[in-house]
CSV table of C-alpha atoms and ligand atoms in Angstrom, one decimal:
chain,number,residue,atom,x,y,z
A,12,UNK,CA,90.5,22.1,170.7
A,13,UNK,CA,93.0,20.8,173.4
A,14,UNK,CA,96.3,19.7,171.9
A,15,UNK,CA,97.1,16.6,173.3
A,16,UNK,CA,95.4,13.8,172.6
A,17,UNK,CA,95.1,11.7,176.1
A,18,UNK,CA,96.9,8.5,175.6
A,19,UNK,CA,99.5,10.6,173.7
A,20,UNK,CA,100.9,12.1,177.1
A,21,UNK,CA,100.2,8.9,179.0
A,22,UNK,CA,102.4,7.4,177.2
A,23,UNK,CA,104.9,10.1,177.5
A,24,UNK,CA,104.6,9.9,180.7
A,25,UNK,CA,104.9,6.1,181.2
A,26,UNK,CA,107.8,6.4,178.9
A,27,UNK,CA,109.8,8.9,180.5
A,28,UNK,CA,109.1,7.5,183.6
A,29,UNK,CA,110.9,4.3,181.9
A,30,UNK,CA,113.7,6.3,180.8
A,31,UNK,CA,114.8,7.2,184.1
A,32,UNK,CA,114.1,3.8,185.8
A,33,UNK,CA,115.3,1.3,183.3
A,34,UNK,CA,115.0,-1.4,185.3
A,35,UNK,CA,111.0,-1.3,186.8
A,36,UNK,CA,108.8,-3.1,185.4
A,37,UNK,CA,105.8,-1.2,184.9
A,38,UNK,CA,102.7,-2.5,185.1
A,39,UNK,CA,99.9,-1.4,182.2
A,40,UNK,CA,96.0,-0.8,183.6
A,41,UNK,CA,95.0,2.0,181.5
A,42,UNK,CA,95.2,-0.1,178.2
A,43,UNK,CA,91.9,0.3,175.9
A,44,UNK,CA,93.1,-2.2,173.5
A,45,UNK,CA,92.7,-5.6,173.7
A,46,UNK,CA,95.4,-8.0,174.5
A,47,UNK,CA,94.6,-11.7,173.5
A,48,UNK,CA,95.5,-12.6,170.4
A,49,UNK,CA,92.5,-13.8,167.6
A,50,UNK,CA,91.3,-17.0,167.9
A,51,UNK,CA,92.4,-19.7,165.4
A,52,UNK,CA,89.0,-19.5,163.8
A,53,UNK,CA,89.2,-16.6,162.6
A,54,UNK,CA,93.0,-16.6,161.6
A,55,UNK,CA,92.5,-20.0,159.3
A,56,UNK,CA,89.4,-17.7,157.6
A,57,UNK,CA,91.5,-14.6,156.8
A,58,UNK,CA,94.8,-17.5,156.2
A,59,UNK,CA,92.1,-19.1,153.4
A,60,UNK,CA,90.7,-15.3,152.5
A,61,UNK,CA,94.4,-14.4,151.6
A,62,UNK,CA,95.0,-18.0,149.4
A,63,UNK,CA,92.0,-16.9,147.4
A,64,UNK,CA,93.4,-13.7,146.5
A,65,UNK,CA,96.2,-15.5,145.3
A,66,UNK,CA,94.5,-16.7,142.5
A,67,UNK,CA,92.9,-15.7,139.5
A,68,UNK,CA,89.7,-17.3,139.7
A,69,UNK,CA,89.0,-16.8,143.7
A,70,UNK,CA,90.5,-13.1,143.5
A,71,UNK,CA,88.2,-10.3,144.6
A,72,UNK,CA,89.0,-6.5,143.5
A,73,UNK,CA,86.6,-3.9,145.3
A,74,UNK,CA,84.1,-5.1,147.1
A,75,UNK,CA,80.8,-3.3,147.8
A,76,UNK,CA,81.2,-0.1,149.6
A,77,UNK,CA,79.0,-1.3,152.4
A,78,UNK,CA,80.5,-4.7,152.8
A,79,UNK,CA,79.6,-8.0,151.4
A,80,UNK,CA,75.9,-9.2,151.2
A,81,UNK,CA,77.0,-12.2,153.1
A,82,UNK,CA,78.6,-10.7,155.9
A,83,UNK,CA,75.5,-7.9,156.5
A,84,UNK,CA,73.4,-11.3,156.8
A,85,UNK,CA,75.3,-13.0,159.2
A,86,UNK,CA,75.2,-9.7,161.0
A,87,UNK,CA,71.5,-9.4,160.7
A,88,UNK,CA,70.8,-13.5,161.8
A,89,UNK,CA,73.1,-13.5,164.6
A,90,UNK,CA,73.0,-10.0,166.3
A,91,UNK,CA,69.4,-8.7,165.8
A,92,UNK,CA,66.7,-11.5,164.7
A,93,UNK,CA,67.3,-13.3,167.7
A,94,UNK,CA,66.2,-10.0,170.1
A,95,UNK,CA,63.0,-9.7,167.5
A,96,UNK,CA,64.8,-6.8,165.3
A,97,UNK,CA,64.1,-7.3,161.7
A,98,UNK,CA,66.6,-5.0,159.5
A,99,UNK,CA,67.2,-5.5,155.6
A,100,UNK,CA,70.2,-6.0,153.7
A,101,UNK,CA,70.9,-2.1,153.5
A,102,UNK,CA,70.5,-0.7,156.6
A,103,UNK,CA,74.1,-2.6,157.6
A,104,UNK,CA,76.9,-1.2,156.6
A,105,UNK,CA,80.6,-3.1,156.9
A,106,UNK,CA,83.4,-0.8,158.3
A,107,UNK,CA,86.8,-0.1,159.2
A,108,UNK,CA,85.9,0.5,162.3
A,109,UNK,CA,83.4,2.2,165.0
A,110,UNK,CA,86.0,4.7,165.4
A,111,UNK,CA,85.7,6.0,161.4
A,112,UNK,CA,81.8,6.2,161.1
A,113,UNK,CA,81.6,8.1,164.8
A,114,UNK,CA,83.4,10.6,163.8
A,115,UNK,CA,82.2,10.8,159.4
A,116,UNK,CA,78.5,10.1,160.3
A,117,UNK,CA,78.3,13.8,161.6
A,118,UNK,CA,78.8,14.6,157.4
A,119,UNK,CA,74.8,14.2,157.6
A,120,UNK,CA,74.1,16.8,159.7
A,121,UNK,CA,73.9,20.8,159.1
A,122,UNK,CA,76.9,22.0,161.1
A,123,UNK,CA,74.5,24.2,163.1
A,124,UNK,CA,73.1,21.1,164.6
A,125,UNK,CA,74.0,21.3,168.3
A,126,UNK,CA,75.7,18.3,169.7
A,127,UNK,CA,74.6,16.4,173.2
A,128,UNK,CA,77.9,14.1,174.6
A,129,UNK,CA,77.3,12.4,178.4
A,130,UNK,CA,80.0,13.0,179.8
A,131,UNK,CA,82.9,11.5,181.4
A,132,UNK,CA,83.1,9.8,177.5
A,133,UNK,CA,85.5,8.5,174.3
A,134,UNK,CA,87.5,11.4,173.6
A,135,UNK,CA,86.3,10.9,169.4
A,136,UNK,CA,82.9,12.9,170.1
A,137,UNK,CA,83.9,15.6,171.3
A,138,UNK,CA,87.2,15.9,169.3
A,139,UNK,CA,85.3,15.3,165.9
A,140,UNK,CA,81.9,17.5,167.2
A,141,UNK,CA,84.1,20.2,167.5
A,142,UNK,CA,86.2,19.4,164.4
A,143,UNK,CA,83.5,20.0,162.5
A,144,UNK,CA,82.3,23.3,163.7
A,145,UNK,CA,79.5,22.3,165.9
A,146,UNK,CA,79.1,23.4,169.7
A,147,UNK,CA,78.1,20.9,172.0
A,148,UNK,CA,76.5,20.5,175.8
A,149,UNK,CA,77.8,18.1,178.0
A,150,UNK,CA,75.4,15.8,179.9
A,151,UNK,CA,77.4,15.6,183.7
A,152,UNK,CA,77.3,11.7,184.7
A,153,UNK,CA,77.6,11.6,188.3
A,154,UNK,CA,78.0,9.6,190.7
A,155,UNK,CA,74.6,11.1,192.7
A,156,UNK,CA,73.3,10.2,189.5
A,157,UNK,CA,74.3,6.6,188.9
A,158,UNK,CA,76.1,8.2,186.5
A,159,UNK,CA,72.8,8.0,184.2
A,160,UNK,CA,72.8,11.2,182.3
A,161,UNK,CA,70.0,13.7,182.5
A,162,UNK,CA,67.9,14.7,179.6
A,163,UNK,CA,69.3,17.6,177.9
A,164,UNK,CA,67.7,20.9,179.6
A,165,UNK,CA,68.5,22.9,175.7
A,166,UNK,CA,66.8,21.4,172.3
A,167,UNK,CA,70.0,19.2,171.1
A,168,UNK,CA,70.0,17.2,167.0
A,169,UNK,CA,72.6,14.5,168.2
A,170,UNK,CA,73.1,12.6,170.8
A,171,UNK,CA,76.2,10.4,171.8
A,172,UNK,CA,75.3,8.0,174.3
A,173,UNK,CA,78.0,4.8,174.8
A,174,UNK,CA,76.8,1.7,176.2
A,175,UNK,CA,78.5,-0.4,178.1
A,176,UNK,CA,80.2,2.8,178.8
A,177,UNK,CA,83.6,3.7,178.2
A,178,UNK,CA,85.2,5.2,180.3
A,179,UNK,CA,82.9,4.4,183.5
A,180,UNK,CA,82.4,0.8,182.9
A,181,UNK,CA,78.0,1.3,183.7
A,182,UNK,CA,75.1,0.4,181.8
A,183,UNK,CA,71.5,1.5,181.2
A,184,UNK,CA,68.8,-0.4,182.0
A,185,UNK,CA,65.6,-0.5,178.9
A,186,UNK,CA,63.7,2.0,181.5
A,187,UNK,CA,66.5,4.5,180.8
A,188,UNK,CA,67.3,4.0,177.4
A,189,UNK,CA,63.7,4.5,177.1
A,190,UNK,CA,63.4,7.6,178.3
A,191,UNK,CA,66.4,8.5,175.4
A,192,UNK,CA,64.1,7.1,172.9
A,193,UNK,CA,61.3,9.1,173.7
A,194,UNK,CA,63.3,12.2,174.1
A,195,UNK,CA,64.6,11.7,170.7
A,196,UNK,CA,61.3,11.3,169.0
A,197,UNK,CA,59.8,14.0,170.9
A,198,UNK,CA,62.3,16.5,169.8
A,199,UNK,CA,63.4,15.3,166.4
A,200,UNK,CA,66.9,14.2,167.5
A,201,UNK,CA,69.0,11.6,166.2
A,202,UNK,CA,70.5,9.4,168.7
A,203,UNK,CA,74.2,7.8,167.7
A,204,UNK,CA,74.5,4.6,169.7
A,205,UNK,CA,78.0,3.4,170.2
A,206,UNK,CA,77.6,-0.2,171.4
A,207,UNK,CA,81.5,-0.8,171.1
A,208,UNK,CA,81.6,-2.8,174.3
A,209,UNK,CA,77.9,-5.0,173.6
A,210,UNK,CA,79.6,-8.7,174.0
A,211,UNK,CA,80.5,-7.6,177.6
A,212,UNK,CA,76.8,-7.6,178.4
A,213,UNK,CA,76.0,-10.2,181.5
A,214,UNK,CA,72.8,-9.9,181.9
A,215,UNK,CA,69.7,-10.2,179.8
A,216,UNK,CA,67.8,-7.2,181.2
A,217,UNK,CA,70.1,-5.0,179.6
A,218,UNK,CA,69.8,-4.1,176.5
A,219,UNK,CA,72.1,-5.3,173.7
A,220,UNK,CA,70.9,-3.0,171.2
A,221,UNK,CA,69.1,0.5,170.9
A,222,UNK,CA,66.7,-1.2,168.5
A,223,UNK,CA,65.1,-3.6,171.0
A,224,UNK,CA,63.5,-0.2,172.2
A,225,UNK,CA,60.5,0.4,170.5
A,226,UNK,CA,60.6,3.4,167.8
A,227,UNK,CA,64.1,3.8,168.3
A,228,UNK,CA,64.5,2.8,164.6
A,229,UNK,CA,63.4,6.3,163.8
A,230,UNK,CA,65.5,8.1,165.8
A,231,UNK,CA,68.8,5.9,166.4
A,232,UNK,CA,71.8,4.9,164.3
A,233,UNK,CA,73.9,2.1,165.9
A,234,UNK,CA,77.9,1.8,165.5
A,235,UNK,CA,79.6,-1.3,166.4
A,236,UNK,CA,83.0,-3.0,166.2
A,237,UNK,CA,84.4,-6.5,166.3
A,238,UNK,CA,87.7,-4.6,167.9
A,239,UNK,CA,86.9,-5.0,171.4
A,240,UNK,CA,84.5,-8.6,170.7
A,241,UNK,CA,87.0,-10.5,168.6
A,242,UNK,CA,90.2,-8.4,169.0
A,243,UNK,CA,90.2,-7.0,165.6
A,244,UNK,CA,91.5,-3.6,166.8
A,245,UNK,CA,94.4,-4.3,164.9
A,246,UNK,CA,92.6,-6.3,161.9
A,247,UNK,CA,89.9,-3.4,161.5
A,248,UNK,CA,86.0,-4.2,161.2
A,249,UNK,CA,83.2,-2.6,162.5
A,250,UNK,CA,79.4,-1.9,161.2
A,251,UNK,CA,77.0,0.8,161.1
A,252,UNK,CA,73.4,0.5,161.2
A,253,UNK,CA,71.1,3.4,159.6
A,254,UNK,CA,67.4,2.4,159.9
A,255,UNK,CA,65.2,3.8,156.6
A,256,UNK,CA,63.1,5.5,159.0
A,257,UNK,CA,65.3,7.8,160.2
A,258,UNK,CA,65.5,9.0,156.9
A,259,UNK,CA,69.3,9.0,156.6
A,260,UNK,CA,70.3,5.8,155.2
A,261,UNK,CA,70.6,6.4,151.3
A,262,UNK,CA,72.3,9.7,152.7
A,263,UNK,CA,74.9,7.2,154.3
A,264,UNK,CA,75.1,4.9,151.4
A,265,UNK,CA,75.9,7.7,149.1
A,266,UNK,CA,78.9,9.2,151.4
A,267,UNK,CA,80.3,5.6,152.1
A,268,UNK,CA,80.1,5.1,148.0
A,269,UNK,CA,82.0,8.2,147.3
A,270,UNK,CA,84.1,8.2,150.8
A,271,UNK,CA,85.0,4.9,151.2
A,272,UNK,CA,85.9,2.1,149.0
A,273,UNK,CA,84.9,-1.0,151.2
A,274,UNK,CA,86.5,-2.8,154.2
A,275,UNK,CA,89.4,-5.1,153.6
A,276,UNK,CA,88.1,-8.4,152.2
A,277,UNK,CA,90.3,-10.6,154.4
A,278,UNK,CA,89.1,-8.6,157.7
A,279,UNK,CA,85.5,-9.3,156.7
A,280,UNK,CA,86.3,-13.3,156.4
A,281,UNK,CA,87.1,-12.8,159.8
A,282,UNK,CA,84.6,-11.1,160.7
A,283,UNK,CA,82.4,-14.0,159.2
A,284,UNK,CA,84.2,-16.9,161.2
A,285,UNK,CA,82.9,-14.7,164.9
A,286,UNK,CA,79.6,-16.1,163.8
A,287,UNK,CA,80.5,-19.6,163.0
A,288,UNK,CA,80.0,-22.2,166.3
A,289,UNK,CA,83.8,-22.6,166.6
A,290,UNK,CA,84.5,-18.6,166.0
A,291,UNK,CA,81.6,-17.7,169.0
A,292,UNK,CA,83.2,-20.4,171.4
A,293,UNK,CA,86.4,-18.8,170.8
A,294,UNK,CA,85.1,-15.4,171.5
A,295,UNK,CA,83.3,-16.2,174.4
A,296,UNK,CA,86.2,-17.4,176.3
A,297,UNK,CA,87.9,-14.1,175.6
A,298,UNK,CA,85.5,-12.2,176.9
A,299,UNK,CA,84.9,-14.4,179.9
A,300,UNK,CA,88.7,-14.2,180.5
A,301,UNK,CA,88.5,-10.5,180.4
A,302,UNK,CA,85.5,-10.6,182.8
A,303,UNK,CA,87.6,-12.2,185.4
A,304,UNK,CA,90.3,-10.1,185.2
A,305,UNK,CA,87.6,-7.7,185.6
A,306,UNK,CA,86.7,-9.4,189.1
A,307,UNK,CA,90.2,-9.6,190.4
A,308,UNK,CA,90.3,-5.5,189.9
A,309,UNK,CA,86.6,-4.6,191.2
A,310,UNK,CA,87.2,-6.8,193.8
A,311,UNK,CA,90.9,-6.5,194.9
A,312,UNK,CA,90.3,-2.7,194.9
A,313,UNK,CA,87.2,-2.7,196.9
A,314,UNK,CA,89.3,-5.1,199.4
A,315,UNK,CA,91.9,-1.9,199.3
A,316,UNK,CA,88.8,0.9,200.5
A,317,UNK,CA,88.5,2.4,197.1
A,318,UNK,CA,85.2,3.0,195.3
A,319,UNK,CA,84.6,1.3,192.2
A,320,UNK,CA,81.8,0.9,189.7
A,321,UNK,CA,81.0,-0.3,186.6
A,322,UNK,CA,83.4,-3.7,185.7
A,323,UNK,CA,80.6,-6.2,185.4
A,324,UNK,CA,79.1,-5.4,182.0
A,325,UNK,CA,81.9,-3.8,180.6
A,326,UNK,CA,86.3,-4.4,180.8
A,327,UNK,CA,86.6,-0.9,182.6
A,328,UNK,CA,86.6,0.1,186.2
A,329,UNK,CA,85.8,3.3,186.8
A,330,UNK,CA,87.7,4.7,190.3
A,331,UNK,CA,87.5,7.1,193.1
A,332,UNK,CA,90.8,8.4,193.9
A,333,UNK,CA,91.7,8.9,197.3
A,334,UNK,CA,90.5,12.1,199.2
A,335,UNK,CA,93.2,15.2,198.4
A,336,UNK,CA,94.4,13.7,195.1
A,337,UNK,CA,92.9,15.0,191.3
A,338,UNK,CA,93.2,12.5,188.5
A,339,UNK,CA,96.3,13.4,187.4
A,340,UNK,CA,98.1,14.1,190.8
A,341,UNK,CA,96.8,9.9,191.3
A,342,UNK,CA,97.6,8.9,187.9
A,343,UNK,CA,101.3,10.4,189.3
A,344,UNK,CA,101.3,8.9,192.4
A,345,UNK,CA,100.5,5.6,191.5
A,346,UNK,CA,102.9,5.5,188.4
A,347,UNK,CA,105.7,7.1,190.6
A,348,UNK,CA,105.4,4.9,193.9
A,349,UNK,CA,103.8,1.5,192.5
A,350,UNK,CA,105.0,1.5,189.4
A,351,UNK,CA,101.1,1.1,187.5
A,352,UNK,CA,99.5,2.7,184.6
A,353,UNK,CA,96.1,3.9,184.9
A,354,UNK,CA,93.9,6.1,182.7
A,355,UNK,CA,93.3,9.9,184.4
A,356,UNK,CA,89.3,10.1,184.5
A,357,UNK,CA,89.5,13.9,183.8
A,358,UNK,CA,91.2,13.2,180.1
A,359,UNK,CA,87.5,11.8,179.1
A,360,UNK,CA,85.5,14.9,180.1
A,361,UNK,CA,85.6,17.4,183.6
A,362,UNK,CA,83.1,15.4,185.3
A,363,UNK,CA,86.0,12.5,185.3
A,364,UNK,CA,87.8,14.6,187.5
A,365,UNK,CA,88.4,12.3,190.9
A,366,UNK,CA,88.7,9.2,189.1
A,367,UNK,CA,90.8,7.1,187.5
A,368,UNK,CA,90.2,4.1,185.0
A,369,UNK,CA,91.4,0.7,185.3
A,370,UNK,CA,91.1,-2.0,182.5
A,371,UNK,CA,90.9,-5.2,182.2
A,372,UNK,CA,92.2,-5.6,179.1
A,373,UNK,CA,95.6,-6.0,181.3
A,374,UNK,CA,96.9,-9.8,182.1
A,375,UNK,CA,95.4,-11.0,184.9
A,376,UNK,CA,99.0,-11.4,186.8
A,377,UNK,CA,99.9,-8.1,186.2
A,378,UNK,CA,96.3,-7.0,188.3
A,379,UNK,CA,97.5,-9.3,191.0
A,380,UNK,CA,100.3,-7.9,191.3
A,381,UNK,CA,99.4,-4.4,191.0
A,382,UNK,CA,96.8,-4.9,194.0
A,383,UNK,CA,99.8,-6.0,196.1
A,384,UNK,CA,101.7,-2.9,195.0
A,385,UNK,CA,99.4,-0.7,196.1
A,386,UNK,CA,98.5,-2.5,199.7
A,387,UNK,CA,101.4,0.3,200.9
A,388,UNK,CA,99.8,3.3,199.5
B,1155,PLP,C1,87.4,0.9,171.3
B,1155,PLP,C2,86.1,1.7,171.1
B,1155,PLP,C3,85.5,1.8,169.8
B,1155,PLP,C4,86.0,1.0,168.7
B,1155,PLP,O1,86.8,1.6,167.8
B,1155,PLP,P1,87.3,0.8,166.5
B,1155,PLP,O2,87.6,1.9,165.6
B,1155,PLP,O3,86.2,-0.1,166.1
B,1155,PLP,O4,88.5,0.0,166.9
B,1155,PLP,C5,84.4,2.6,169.7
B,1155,PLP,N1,83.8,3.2,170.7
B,1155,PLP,C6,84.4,3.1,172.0
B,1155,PLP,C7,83.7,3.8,173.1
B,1155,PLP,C8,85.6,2.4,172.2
B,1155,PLP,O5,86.1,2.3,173.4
């Protein structure tokens, strides 16, 4: 394994850089945390979720390992009966986080399994593939590719796939995620969907969820989080979805039970109030501010002569760097001369080599100024 983890040395870097010129202010667009603060909704249900812990006959203890009943339903009404995808209580299971269960779902599978990962991707794949023993092939996402990866040319067991992607920023359309699907079922793999970034979806041809492809219940296990849709990053609640039929889901329930002792009660009363009228509202105009900040980057760089993509149905753009320059030697050059943060491409795999990523979790004034900063480059 490589020894650093990637934000780890760019924030050495930002921070040394800071050392030596106390006075700049530097300007953050690599962050891949949100940056608004929760909605009022959701605070006054965790504020109320702490008073009843406070007394005797409201306190809870341990909850269930997979969450409460009422939460899974809430999750079940509001993100999959509405696209036609009917899942019982059991098949959802309440979280910590997407970032936990990516990495302990791999506990299900033989360690001789061979891992698939597209690539440019979240570091926590790879990282926790090779953690536990298992080699892995890399599906390239290129640019003469759309950056859609191509169908693994070796028999793979487990298959990442992240979408809205992170780090590029690009969806798949149901035609493509079909092809997964089939490729799954046709070779017995299991696909682990990581739909992290879902509530950035703009447009209703793409799908939300690996389930509204048919058969993908099978062959598919879903992770989500309400980090990057309701800014619990910090609060900590995600879910995991593990279909009977793909034969793994009392597997998972008896890990989580001996594993894991439940997510925190007051995060999963605010995870509740996303789903109430006031709670979605509130969530929606984060997102939609994110979105714009998005817009001001896509289009202030385009303006500029670089090459973007993605930024539309996701917070990330992903960035050609100028001809001559690697990700790194950018990441340098716009840190040293402009003063800006930006994510290397080549720290999520080697075919982000080129690139850089930009994020719009970053305040909008900070983009706007940024894109003046680098009109002299
Ligand atoms: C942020 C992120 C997650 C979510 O992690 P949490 O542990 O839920 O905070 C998962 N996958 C990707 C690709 C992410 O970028």
């Amino acid at each position: 394994m490589k020894g650093g983890y990637l934000f780890t040395e760019i924030v050495n870097r930002t921070k040394a850089y800071q050392a030596e010129h106390p006075d700049t202010r530097i300007l953050r667009l690599g962050v891949g945390d949100v940056t608004r603060p929760l909605p009022a909704p959701i605070v006054e249900a965790m504020h109320r979720a702490v008073d009843e812990l406070s007394h005797s006959d409201t306190f809870h203890g341990y909850g269930l390992e997979n969450g409460y009943p009422w939460l899974r339903q809430a999750i079940i009404d509001n993100d999959y009966a509405p696209r036609g995808i009917n899942l019982s209580l059991d098949e959802v299971f309440i979280s910590d986080g997407a970032g936990s269960d990516l990495g302990n779902l791999s506990e299900l599978f033989d360690t001789r399994n061979m891992v698939a990962i597209a690539e440019p991707s979240y570091p926590a794949y790879e990282d926790t593939s090779l953690m536990a023993g298992r080699s892995i092939v890399f599906l390239p996402c290129t640019a003469e590719h759309d950056f859609v990866p191509e169908l693994p040319s070796v028999p793979v067991d487990i298959i990442y796939l992240c979408y809205p992607n992170n780090p590029l920023g690009v969806v798949l359309t149901r035609e493509q995620l079909t092809r997964w699907v089939r490729y799954a079922q046709t070779n017995h793999s299991i696909i682990i969907f990581d739909a992290a970034y879902e509530a950035f979806i703009q447009s209703p041809d793409i799908p939300h969820s690996i389930y509204e492809i048919e058969g993908a219940k099978e062959v598919a296990i879903e992770v989500r989080s309400f980090s990057k849709t309701a800014g619990f990053t910090g609060v900590r609640c995600g879910y995991t979805v593990v279909p009977k039929q793909t034969g793994l889901q009392s597997m998972w329930l008896r890990r989580q039970c001996t594993k894991y002792n439940g997510t925190s009660y007051i995060s999963q009363r605010g995870a509740l109030a996303t789903y109430t009228p006031e709670g979605k509202a509130a969530i929606r105009a984060n997102i939609a501010s994110y979105h714009a900040t998005a817009q001001v980057l896509l289009q202030g760089l385009r303006a500029l002569g670089y090459t973007v993509y993605g930024g539309v149905h996701a917070p990330y753009i992903w960035c050609r760097v100028p001809a001559g320059y690697t990700s790194w030697s950018f990441f340098n050059h716009l840190l040293n001369t402009c003063q800006i943060v930006c994510t290397p491409g080549v720290g999520f795999g080697a075919s982000g080599e080129g690139y850089v990523r930009f994020s719009a979790f970053s305040r909008r004034e900070d983009c706007e100024e940024a894109l003046i900063r680098m009109k002299g480059l």
